[in-house]
Tab-separated table of C-alpha atoms in Angstrom:
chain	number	residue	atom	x	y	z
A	284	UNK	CA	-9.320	-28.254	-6.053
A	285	UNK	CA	-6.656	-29.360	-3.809
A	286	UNK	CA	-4.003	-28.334	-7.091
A	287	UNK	CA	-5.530	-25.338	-7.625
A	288	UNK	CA	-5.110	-24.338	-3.804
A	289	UNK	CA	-1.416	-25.297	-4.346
A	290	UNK	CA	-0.792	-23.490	-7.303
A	291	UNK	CA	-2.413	-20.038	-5.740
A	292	UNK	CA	0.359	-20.721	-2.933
A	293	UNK	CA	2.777	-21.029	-5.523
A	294	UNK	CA	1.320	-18.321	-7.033
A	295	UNK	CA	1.248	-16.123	-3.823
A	296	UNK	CA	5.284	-16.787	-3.422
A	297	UNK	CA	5.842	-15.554	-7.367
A	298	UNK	CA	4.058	-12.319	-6.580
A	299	UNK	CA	5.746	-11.881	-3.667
A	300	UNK	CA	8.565	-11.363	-5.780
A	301	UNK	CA	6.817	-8.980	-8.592
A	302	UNK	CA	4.388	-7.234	-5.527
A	303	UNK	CA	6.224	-7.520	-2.304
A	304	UNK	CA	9.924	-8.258	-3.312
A	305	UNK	CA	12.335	-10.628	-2.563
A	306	UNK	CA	12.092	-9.694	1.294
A	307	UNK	CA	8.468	-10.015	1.224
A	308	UNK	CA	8.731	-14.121	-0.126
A	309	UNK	CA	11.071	-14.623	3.357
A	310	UNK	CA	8.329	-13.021	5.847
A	311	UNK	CA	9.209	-9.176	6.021
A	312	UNK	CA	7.582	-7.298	3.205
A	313	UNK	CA	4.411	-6.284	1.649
A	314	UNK	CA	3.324	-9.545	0.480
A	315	UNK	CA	1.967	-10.667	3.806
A	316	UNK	CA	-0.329	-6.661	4.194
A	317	UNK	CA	-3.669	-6.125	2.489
A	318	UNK	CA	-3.634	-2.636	1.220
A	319	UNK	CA	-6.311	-2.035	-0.748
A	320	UNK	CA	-7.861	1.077	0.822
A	321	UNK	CA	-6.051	3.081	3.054
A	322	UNK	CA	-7.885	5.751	5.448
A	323	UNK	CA	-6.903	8.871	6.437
A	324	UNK	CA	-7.671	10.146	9.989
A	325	UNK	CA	-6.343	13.343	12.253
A	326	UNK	CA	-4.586	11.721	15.119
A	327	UNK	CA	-5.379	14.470	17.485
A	328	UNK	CA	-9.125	13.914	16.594
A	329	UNK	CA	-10.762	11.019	19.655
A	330	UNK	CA	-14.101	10.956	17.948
A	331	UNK	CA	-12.346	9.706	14.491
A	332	UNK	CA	-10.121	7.500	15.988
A	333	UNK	CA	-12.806	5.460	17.515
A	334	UNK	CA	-14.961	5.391	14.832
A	335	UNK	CA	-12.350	4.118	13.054
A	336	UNK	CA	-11.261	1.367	15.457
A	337	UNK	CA	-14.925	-0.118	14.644
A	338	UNK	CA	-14.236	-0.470	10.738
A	339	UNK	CA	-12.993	-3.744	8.531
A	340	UNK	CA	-10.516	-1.492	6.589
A	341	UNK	CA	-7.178	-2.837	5.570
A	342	UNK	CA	-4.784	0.083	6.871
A	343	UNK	CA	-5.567	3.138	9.253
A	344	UNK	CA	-3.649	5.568	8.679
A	345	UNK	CA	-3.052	8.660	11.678
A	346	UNK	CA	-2.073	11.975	10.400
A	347	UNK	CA	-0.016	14.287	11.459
A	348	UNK	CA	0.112	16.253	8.042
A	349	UNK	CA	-2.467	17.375	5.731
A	350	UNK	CA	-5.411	16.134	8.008
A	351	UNK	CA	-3.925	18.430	10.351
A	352	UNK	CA	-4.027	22.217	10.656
A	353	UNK	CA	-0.549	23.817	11.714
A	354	UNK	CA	-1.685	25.338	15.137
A	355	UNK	CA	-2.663	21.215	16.173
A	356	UNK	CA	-0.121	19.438	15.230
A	357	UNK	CA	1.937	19.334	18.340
A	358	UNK	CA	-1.658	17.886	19.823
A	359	UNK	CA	-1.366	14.957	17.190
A	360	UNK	CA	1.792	14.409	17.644
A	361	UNK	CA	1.293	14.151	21.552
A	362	UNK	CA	-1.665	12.046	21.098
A	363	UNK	CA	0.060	9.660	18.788
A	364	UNK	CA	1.406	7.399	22.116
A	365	UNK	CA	-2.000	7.145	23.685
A	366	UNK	CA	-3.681	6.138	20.795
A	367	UNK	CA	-1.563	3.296	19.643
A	368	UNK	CA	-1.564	1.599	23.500
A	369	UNK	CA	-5.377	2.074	24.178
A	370	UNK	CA	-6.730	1.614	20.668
A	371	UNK	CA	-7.946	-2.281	19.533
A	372	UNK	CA	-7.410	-1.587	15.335
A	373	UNK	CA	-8.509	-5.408	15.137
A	374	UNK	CA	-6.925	-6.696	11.949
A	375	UNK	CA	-6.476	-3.280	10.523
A	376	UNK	CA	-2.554	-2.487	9.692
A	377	UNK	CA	-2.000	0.758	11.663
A	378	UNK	CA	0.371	3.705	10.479
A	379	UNK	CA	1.341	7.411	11.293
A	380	UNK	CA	2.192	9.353	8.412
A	381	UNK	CA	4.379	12.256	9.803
A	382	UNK	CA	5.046	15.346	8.621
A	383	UNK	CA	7.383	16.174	5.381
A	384	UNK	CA	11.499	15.319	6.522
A	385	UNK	CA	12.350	18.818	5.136
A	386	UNK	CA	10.178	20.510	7.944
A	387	UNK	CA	10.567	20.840	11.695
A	388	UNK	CA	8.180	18.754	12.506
A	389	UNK	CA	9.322	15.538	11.364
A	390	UNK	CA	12.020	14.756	13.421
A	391	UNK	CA	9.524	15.480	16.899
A	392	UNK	CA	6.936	12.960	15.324
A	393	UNK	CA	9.308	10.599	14.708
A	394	UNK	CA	10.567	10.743	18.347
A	395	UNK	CA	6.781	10.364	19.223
A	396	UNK	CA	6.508	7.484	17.325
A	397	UNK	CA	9.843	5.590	18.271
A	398	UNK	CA	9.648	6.482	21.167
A	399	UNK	CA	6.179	4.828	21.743
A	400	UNK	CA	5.634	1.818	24.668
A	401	UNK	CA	3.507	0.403	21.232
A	402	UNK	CA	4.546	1.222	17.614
A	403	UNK	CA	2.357	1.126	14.839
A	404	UNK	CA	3.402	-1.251	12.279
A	405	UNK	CA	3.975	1.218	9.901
A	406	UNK	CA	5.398	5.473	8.911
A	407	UNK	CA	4.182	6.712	6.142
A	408	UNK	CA	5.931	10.156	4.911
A	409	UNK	CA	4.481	12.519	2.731
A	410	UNK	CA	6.429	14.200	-0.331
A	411	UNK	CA	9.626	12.536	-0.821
A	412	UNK	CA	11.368	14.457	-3.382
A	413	UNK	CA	15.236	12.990	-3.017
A	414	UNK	CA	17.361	10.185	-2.414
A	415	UNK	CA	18.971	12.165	-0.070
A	416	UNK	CA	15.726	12.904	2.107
A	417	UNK	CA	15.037	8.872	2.242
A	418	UNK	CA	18.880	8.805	3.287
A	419	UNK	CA	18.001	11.305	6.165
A	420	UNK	CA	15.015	9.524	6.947
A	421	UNK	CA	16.645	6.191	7.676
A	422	UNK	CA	19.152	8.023	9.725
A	423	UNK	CA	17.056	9.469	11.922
A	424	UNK	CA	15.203	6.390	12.649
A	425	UNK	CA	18.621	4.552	13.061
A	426	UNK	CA	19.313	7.318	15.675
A	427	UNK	CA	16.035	7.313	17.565
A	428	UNK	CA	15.474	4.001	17.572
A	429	UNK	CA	19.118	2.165	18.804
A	430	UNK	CA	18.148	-1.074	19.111
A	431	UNK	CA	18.280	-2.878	16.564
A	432	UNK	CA	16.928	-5.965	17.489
A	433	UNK	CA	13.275	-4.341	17.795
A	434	UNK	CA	10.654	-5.435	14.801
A	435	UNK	CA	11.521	-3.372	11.641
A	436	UNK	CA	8.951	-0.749	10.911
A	437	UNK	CA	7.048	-0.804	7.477
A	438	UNK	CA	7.590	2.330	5.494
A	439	UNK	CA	5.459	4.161	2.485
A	440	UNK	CA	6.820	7.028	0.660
A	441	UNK	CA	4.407	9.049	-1.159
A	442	UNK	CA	5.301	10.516	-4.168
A	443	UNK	CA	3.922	14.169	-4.278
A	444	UNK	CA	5.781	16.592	-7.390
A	445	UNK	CA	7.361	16.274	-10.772
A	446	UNK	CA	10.925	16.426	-8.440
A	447	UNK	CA	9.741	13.194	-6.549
A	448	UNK	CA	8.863	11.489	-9.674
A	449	UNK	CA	11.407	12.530	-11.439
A	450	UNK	CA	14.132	10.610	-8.446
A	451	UNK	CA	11.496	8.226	-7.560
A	452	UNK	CA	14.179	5.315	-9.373
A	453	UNK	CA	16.721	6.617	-6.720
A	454	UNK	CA	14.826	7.320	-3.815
A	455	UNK	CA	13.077	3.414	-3.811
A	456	UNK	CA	17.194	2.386	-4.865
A	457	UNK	CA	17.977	3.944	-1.089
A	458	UNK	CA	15.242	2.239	0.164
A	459	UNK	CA	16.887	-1.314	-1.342
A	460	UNK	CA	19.983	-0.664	-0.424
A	461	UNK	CA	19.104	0.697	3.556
A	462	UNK	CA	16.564	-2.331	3.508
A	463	UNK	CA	18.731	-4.493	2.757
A	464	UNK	CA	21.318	-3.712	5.272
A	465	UNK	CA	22.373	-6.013	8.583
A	466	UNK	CA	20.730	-3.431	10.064
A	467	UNK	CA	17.022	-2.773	9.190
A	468	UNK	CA	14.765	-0.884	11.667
A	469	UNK	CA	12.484	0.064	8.393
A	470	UNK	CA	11.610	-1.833	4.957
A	471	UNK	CA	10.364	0.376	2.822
A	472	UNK	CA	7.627	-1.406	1.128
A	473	UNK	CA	5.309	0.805	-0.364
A	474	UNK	CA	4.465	3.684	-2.708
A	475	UNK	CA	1.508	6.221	-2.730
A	476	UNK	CA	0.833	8.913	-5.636
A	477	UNK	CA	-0.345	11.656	-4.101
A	478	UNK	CA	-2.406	13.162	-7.011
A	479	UNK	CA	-3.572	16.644	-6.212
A	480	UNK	CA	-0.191	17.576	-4.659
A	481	UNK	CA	1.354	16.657	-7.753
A	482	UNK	CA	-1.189	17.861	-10.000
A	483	UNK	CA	-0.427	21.128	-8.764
A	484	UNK	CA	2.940	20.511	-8.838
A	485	UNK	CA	2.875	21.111	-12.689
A	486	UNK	CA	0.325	23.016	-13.208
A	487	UNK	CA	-1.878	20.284	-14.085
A	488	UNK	CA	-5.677	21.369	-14.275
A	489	UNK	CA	-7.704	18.447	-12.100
A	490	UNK	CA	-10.250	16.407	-14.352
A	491	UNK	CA	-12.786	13.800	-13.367
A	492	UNK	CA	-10.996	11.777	-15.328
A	493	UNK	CA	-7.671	11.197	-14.193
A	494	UNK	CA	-5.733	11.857	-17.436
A	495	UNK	CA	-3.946	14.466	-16.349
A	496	UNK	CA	-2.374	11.693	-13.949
A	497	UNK	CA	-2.286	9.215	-16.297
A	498	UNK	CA	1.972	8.878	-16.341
A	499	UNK	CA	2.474	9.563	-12.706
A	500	UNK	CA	0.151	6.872	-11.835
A	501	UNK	CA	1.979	4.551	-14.850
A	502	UNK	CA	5.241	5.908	-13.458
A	503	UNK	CA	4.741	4.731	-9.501
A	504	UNK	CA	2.842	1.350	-10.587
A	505	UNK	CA	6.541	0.352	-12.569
A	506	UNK	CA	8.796	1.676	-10.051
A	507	UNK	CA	6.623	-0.143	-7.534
A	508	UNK	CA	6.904	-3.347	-9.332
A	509	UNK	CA	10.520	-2.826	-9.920
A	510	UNK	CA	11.301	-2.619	-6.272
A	511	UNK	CA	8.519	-4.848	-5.141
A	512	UNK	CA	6.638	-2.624	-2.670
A	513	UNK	CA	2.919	-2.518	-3.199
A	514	UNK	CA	1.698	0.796	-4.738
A	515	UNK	CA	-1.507	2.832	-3.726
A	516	UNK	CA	-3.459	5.005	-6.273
A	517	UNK	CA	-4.719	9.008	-5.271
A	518	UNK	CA	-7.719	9.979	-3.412
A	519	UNK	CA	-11.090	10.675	-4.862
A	520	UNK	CA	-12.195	14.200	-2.797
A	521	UNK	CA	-15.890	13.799	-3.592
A	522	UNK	CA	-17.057	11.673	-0.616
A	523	UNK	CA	-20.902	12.988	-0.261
A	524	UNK	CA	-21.160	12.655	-3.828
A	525	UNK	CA	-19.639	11.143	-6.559
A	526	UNK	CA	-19.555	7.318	-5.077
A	527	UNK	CA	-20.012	6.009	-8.540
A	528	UNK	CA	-17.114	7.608	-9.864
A	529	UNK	CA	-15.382	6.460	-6.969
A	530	UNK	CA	-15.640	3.042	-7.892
A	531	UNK	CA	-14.721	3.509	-11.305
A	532	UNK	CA	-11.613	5.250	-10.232
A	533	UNK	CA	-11.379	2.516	-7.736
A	534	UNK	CA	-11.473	-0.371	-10.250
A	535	UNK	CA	-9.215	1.742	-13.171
A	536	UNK	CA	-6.485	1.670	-10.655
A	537	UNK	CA	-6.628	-2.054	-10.307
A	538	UNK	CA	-6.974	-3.195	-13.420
A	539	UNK	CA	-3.612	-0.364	-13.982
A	540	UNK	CA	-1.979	-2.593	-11.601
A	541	UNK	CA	-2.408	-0.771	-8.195
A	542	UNK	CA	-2.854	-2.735	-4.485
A	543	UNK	CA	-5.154	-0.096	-3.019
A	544	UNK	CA	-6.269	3.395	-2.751
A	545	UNK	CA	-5.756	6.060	-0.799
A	546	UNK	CA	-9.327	6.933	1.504
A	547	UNK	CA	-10.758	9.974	3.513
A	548	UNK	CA	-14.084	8.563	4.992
A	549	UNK	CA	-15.476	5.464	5.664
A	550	UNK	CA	-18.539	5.655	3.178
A	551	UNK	CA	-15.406	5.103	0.470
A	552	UNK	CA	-13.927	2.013	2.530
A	553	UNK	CA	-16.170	-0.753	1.439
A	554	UNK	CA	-16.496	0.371	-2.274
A	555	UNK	CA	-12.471	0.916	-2.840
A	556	UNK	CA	-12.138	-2.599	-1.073
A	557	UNK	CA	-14.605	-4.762	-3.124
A	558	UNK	CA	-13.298	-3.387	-6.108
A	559	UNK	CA	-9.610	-4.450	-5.408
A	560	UNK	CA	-11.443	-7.857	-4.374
A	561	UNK	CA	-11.877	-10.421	-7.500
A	562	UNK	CA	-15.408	-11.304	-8.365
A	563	UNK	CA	-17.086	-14.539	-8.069
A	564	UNK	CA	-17.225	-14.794	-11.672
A	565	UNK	CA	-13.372	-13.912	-11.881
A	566	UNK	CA	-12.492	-16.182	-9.291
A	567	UNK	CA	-13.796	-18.946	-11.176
A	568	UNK	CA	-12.773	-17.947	-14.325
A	569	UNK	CA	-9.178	-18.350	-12.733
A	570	UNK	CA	-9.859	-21.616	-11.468
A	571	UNK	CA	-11.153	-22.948	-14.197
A	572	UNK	CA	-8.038	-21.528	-16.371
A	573	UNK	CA	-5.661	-22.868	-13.850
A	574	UNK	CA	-6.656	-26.298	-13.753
A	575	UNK	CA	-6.464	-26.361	-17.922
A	576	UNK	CA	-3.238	-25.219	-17.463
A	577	UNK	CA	-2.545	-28.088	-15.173
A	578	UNK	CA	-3.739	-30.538	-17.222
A	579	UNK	CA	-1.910	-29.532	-20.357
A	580	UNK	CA	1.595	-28.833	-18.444
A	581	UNK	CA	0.846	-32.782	-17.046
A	582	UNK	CA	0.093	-33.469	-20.963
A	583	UNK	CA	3.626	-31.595	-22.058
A	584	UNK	CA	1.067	-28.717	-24.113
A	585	UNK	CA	2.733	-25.289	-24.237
A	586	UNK	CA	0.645	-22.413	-24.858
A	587	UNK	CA	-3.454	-23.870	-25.511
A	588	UNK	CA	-6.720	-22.758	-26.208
A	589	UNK	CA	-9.164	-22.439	-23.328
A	590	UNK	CA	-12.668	-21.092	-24.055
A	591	UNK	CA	-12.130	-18.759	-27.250
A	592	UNK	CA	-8.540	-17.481	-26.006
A	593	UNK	CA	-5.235	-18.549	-26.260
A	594	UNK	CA	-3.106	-19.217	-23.631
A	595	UNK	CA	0.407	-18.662	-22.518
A	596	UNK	CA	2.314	-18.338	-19.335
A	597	UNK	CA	1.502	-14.920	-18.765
A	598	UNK	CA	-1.940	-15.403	-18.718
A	599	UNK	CA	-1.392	-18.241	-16.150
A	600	UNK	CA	0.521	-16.121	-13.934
A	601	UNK	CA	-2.443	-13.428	-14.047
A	602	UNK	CA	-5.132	-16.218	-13.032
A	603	UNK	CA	-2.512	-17.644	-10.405
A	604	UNK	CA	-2.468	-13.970	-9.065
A	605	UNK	CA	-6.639	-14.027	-8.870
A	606	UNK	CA	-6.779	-17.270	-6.647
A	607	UNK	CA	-3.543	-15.953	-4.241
A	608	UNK	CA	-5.527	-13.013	-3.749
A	609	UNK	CA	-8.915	-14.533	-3.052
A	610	UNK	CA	-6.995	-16.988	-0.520
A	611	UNK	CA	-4.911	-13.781	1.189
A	612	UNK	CA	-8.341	-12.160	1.452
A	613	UNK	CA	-10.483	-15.215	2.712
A	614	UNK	CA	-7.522	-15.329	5.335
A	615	UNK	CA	-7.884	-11.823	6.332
A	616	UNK	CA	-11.966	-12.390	6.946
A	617	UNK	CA	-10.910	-15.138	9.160
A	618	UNK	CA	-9.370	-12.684	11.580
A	619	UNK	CA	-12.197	-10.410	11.921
């Protein structure tokens, strides 16, 4: 057992590298951030807020955008400071997803946000189309935010039209290159597909089942694992009905190879987070696989046969991936 624990550290470290980047193995990425559902709430809205500060739910999310009607948003924005001093998230990460950098609002809720006694942890902006937006993006904060000795923000871009897709290699490129600066106030770390927004975006008719999606979710799962930021699928709309479908959606986008999914109540929370969670069964499955594979690497065996399969190192690295996950999580419920 005591192997096994080691090689799911050693496994954690590799995926830090495939899921959270090279930044995230040394302490500053996504490695170290459970994302598996992430829920939406209006920041202007008390009654949400609250409700929310009561939930086990991996990252909170408060909107200034879509969950927002035009005529409110300076009342978001404004309530954005209050919130994040007064509010106990317990373990939850906490973010603000502004408003889109091409509008007027952006640059006010970003002042709101910098300019908070207590940051969140994380910005989240909405419909990135260009490399030049992230470029403006990382100047502003580098403007409203002059020191540079305070904690570096976590950022998620959310990919949102066939023009953001289309860039999203250069626009997660800026993010590496800003990131990886003397300088960093912000690591971009994360990707979100932003499904009905880009549905529409080509004309795409909306479907129960997905397929309409199927390459822009393909598309931001590979440029997510080329950059190493963790990627998180589109929202499923039907929250009164339709929970079943929810998590089948929910556990499609993990076995695609997303980290979480995008929420809008907390009835979805606890389905969208179990199914990003490995099973019992799967868990030991892994362990079981594992310690073959430690017995044959001590007995110089390559590839071997365990249980009906064959097996090679990228099976190994999957299984290693099941019992780093299982430990993150189990560390997680420890901080409840």
């Amino acid at each position: 057992m005591q192997r096994v624990a080691q090689t799911a550290i050693e496994a954690g470290k590799a995926y830090a590298r495939l899921a959270g980047g090279d930044a995230a193995a040394g302490g500053d990425g996504a490695i170290g951030l459970l994302r598996r559902a992430l829920l939406y709430l209006p920041a202007h809205d008390h009654r949400k807020v609250v409700k929310a500060s009561t939930l086990d739910v991996d990252l909170i999310c408060l909107d200034c955008e879509d969950a927002v009607a035009e005529a409110r948003k300076p009342d978001a924005r404004q309530a954005i400071p209050d919130i994040l001093s007064s509010t106990n998230f317990g373990r939850s990460e906490v973010a603000v997803r502004i408003n889109p950098v091409d509008t007027p609002h952006a640059w006010h809720d970003l002042e709101a946000v910098l300019g908070a006694s207590t940051r969140p942890h994380t910005i989240v902006v909405p419909k990135v189309d260009t490399p030049e937006q992230m470029e403006w993006l990382y100047d502003a904060v580098q403007t409203l935010s002059p020191d540079s000795n305070t904690k570096p923000l976590h950022l998620i871009t959310q990919v949102e039209s066939a023009v953001g897709l289309h860039f999203l290699h250069d626009i997660c490129q800026v993010g590496k290159d800003r990131g990886s600066a003397e300088d960093r106030r912000i690591i971009h770390d994360g990707l979100i597909l932003g499904g009905d927004d880009f549905a529409a975006s080509i004309r795409a008719r909306r479907t129960p089942s997905n397929r309409e999606l199927l390459l822009a979710r393909q598309q931001t799962i590979v440029a997510a694992a080329r950059f190493g930021l963790t990627a998180i699928d589109i929202v499923n709309i039907h929250y009164k009905q339709g929970l079943d479908l929810l998590e089948q959606e929910a556990s499609e986008g993990a076995e695609m190879g997303f980290d979480g999914k995008q929420v809008i109540h907390p009835v979805q929370v606890p389905i969208v987070q179990a199914a990003y969670h490995p099973t019992p069964q799967q868990i030991d499955y892994a362990r079981r696989l594992v310690d073959a594979f430690n017995a044959h690497s001590d007995a110089g065996t390559g590839a071997f046969e365990f249980e009906g399969t064959m097996v090679d190192m990228p099976t190994v690295r999957q299984h290693q991936q099941v019992l780093w996950m299982d430990n993150h999580l189990q560390a997680a419920a420890a901080q409840k």
